[in-house]
mmCIF file of C-alpha atoms in Angstrom:
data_model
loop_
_atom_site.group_PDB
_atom_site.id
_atom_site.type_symbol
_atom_site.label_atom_id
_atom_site.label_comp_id
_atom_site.label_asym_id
_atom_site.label_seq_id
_atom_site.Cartn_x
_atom_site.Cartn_y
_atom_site.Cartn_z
ATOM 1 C CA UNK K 24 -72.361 -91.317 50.927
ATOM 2 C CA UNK K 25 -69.982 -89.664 48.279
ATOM 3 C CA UNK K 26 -71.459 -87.224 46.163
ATOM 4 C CA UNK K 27 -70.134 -84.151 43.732
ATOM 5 C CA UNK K 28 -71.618 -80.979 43.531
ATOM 6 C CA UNK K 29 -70.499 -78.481 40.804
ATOM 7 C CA UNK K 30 -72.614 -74.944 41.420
ATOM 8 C CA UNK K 31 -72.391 -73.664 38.118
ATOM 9 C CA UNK K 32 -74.305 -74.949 35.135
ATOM 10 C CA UNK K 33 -72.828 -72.461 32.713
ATOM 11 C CA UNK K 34 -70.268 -70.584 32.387
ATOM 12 C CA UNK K 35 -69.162 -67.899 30.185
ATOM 13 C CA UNK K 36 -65.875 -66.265 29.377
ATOM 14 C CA UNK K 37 -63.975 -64.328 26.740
ATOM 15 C CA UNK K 38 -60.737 -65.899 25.350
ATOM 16 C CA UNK K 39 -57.332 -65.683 26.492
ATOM 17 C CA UNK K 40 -59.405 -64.913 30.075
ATOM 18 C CA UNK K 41 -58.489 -67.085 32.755
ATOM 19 C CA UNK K 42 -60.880 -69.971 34.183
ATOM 20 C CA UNK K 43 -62.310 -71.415 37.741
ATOM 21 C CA UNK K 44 -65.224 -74.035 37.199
ATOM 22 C CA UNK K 45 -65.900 -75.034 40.694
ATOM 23 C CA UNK K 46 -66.503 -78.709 42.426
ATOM 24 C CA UNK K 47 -67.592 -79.542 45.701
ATOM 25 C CA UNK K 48 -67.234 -83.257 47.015
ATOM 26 C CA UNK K 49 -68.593 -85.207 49.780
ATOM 27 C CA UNK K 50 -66.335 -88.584 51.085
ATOM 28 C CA UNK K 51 -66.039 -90.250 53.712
ATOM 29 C CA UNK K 52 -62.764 -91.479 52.838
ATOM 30 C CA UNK K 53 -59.569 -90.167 50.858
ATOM 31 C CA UNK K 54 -61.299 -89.141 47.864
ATOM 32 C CA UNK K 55 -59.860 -90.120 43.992
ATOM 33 C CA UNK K 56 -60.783 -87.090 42.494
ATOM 34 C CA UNK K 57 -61.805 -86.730 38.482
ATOM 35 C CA UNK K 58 -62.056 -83.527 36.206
ATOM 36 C CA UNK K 59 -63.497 -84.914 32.511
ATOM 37 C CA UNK K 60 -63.850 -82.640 29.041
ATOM 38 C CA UNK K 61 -66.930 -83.439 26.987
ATOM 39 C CA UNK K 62 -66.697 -81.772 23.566
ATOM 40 C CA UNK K 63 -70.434 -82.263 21.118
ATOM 41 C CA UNK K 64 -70.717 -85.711 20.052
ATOM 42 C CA UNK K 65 -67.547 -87.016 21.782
ATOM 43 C CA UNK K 66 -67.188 -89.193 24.472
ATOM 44 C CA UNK K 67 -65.910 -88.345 27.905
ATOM 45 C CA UNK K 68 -62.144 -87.211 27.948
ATOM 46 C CA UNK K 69 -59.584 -87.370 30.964
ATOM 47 C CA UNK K 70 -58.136 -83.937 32.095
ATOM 48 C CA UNK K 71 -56.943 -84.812 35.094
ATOM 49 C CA UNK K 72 -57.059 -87.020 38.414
ATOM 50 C CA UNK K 73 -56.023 -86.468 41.825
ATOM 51 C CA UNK K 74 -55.496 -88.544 44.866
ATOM 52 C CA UNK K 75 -52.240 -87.859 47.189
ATOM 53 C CA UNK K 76 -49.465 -85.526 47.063
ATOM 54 C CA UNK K 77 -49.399 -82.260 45.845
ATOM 55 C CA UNK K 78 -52.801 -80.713 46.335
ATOM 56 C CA UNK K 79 -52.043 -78.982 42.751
ATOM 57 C CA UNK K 80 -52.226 -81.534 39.588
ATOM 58 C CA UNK K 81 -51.609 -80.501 36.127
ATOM 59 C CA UNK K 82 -53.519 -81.608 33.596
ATOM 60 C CA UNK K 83 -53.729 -82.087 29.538
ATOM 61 C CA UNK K 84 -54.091 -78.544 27.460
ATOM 62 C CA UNK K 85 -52.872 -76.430 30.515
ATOM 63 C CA UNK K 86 -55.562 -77.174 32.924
ATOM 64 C CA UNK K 87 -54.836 -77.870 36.868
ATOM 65 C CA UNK K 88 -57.203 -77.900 39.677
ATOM 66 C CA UNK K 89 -56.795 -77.782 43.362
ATOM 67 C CA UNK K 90 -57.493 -80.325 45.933
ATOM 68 C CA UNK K 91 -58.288 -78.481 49.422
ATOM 69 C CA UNK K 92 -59.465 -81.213 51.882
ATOM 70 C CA UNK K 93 -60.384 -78.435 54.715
ATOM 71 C CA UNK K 94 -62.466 -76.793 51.609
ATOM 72 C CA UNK K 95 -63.714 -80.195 50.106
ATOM 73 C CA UNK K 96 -62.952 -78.939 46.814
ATOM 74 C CA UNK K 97 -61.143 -79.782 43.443
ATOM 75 C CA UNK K 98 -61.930 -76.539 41.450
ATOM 76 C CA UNK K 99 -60.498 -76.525 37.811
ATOM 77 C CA UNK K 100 -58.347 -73.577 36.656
ATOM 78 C CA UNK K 101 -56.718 -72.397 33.116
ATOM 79 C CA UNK K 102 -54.886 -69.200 33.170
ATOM 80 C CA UNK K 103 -55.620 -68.586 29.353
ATOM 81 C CA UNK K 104 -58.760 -70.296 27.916
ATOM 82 C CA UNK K 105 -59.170 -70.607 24.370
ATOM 83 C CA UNK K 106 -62.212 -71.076 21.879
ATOM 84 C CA UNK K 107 -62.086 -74.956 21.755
ATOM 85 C CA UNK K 108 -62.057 -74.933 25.242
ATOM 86 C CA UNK K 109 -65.720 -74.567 25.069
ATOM 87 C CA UNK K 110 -67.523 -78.120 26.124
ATOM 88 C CA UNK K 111 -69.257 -79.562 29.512
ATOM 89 C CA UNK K 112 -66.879 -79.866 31.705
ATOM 90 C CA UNK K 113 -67.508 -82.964 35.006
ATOM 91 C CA UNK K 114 -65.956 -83.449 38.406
ATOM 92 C CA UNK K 115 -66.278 -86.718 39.625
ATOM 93 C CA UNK K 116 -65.107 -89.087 42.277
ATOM 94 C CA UNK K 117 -64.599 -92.725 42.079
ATOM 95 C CA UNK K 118 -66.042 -95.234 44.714
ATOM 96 C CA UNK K 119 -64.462 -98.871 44.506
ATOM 97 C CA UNK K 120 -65.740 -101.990 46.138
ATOM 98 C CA UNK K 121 -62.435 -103.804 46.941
ATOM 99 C CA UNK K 122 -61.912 -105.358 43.512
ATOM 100 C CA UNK K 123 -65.122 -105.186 42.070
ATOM 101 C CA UNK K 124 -64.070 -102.580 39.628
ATOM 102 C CA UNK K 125 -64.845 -98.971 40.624
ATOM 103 C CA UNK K 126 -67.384 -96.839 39.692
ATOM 104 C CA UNK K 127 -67.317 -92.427 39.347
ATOM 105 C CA UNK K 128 -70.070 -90.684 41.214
ATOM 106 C CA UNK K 129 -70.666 -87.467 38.613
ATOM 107 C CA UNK K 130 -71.479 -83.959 39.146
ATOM 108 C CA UNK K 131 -74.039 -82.457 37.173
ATOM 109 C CA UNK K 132 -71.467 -80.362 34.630
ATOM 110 C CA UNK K 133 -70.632 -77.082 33.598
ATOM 111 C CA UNK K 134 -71.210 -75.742 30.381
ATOM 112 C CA UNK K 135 -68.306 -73.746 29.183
ATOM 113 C CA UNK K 136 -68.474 -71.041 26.685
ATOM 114 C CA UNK K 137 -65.588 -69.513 25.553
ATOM 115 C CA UNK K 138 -66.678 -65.738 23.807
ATOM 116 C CA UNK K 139 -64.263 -64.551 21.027
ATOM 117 C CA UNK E 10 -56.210 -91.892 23.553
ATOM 118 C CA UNK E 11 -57.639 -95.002 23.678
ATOM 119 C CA UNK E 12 -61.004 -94.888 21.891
ATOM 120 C CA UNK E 13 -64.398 -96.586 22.658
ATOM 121 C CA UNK E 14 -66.946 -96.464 20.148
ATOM 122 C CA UNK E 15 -71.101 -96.950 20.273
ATOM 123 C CA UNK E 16 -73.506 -98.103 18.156
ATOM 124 C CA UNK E 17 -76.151 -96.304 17.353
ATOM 125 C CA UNK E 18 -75.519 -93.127 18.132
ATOM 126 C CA UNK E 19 -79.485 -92.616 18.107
ATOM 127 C CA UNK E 20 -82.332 -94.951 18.524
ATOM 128 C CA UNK E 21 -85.934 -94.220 18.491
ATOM 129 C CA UNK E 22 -87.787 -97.244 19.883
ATOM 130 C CA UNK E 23 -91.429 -97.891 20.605
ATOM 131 C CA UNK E 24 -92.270 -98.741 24.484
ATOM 132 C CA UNK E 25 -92.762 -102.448 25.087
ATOM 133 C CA UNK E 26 -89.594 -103.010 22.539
ATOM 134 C CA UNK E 27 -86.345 -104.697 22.877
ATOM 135 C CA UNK E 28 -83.472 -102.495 22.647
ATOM 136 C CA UNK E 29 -79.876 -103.704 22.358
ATOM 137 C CA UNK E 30 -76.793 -100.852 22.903
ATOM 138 C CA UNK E 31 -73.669 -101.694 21.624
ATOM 139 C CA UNK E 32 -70.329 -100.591 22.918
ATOM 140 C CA UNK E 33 -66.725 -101.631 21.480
ATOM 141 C CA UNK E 34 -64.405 -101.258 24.727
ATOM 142 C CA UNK E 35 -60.525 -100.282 24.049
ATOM 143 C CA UNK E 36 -58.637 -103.599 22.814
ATOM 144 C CA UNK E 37 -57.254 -104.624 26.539
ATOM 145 C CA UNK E 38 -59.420 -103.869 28.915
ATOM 146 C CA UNK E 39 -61.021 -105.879 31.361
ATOM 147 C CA UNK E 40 -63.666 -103.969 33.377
ATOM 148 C CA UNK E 41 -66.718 -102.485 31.594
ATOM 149 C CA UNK E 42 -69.036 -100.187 32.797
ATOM 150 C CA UNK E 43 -72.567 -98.493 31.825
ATOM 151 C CA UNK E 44 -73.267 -95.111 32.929
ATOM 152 C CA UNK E 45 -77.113 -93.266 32.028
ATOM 153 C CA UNK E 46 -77.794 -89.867 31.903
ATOM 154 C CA UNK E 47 -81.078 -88.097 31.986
ATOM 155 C CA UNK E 48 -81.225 -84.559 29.811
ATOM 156 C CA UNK E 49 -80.446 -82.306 32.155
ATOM 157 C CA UNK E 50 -79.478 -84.432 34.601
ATOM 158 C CA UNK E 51 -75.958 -85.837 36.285
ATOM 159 C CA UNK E 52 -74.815 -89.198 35.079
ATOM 160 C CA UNK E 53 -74.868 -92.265 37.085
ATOM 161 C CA UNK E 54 -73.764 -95.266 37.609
ATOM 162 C CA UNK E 55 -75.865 -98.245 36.490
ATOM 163 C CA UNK E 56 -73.040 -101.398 36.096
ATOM 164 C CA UNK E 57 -69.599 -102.735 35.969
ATOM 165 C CA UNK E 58 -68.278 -106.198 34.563
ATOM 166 C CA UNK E 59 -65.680 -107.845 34.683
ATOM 167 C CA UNK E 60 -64.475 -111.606 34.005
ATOM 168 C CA UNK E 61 -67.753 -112.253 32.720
ATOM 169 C CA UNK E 62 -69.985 -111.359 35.507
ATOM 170 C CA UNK E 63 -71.525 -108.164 36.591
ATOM 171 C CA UNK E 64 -69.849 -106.997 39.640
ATOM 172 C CA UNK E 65 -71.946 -104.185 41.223
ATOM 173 C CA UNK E 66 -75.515 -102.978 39.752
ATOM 174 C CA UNK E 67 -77.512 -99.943 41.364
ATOM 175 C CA UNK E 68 -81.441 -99.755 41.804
ATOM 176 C CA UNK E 69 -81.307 -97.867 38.078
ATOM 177 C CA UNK E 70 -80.789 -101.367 36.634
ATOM 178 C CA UNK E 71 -84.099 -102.652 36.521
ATOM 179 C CA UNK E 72 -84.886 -106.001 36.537
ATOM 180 C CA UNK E 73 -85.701 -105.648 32.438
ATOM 181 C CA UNK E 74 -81.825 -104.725 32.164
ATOM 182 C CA UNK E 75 -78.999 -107.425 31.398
ATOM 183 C CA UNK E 76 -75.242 -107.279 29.856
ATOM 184 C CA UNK E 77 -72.648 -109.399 28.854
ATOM 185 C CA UNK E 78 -69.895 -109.459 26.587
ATOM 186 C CA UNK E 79 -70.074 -112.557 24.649
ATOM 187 C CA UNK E 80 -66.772 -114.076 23.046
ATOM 188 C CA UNK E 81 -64.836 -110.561 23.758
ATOM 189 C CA UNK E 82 -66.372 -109.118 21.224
ATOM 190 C CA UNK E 83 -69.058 -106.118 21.661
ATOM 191 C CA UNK E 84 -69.984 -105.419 25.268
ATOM 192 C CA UNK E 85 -74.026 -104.901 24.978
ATOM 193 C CA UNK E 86 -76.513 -103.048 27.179
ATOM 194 C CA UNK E 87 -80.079 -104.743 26.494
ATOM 195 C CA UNK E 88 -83.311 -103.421 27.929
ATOM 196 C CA UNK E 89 -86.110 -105.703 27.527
ATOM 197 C CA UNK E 90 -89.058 -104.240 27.417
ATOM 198 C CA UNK E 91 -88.710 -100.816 27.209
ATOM 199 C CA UNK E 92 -89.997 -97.903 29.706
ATOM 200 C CA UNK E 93 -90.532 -94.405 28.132
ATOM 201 C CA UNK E 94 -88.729 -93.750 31.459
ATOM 202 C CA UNK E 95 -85.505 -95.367 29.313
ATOM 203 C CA UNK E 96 -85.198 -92.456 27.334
ATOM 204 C CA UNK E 97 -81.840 -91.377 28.208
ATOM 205 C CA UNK E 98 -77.920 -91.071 26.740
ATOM 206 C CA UNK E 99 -76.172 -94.349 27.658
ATOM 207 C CA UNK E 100 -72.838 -94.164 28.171
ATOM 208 C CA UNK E 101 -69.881 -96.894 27.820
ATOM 209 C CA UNK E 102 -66.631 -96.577 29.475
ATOM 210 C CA UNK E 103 -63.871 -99.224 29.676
ATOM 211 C CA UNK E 104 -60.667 -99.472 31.836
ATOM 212 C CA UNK E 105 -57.681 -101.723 32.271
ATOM 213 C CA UNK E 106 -57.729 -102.332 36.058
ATOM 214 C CA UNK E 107 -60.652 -101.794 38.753
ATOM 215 C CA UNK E 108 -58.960 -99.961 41.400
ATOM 216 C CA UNK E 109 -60.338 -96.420 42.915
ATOM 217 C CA UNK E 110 -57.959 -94.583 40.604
ATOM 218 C CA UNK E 111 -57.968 -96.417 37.474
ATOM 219 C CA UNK E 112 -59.187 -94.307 34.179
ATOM 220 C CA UNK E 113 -62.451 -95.030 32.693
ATOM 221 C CA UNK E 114 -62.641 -94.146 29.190
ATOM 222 C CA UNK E 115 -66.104 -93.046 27.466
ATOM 223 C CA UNK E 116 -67.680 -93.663 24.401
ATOM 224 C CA UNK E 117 -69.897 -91.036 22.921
ATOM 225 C CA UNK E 118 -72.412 -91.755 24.320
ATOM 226 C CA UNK E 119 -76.307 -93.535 22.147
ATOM 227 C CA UNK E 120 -79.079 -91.688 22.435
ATOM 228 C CA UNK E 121 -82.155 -93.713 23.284
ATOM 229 C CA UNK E 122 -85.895 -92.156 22.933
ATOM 230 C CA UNK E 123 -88.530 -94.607 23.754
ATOM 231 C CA UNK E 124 -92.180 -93.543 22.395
#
């Protein structure tokens, strides 16, 4: 069974510092491989998604993350985190039924808080 | 980005009820999906739909759980009754295809208590 494991419930870190929120994944098969933003009272936002090719993906607002298959990981990076960066931050992976639409197996988040 | 909206953004409801959560998918997407998440908790996966039929469910929807999407317009979560084991954040995501890699987009998420 697929599942996503993300170590660290909270995070803290002072700004302009750089960033590693970790994520662990379990598949059975060639993972597609999530990082979403949730800021207070918004909805889920994309950063990034990963499935083939270069095992380093950019994503919006200067965030990348890292697929390492031999590591089963997808950690998040920034090299220079800012205030608004602060939010819950989830790893998932998506599990599809063969055209039944697909559905994301979540991690349990990381609250990020950025110090001034 | 594309934007999907939910109404309420709270509801109280007494246990026994009939609650009815609203979500307004972006404009041209076809697959629908309801996601719950206890406090504290990871989210998860309860349904997708698409074409008018619920595609895959998992053993959180309960029997007391149904959704549809009547005439395109809002695509509704309705739990009748109500458990105080309900009391949750729903969330409503939308894309435009079904495949593995296709982006779901979230609303904010309604906050259900159930008394």
């Amino acid at each position: 069974a697929q599942s996503v494991t993300q170590p660290d419930a909270r995070v803290t870190v002072s700004e302009g510092a750089s960033l590693q929120l970790r994520c662990k994944y379990s598949s059975s098969v060639t993972p597609y491989l999530f990082w979403y933003v949730q800021y207070p009272r918004q909805g889920l936002q994309l950063l990034l998604k990963y499935y083939s090719g270069d095992p380093v993906v950019q994503g919006v607002n200067g965030f990348e993350a890292e697929f390492s298959k031999s590591n089963s990981s997808f950690h998040l990076r920034k090299a220079s985190v800012h205030w608004s960066d602060s939010a819950v931050y989830f790893c998932a992976v998506s599990l599809s039924y063969g055209g039944s639409g697909n559905k994301l197996i979540f991690g349990t988040g990381t609250l990020l808080s950025v110090k001034p | 980005g594309p934007k999907v909206l939910q109404i309420p953004s709270h509801q109280i409801i007494d246990m026994g009820q009939m609650v009815t959560l609203n979500c307004d998918p972006v404009s041209n997407h076809l697959y629908f999906y309801w996601y719950k998440q206890i406090l504290g908790q990871q989210m998860e996966f309860l349904v997708n739909f698409y074409n008018g039929k619920v595609m895959e469910k998992s053993k959180l929807f309960k029997d007391q759980f149904s959704v549809e999407r009547p005439d395109g317009s809002y695509f509704t979560l309705k739990i009748q009754p109500t458990a105080l084991e309900d009391s949750a954040v729903y969330f409503c995501a939308s894309s435009l295809a079904g495949g593995r890699g296709d982006t779901q987009y979230f609303g904010p998420g309604t906050r259900l208590l159930v008394l």
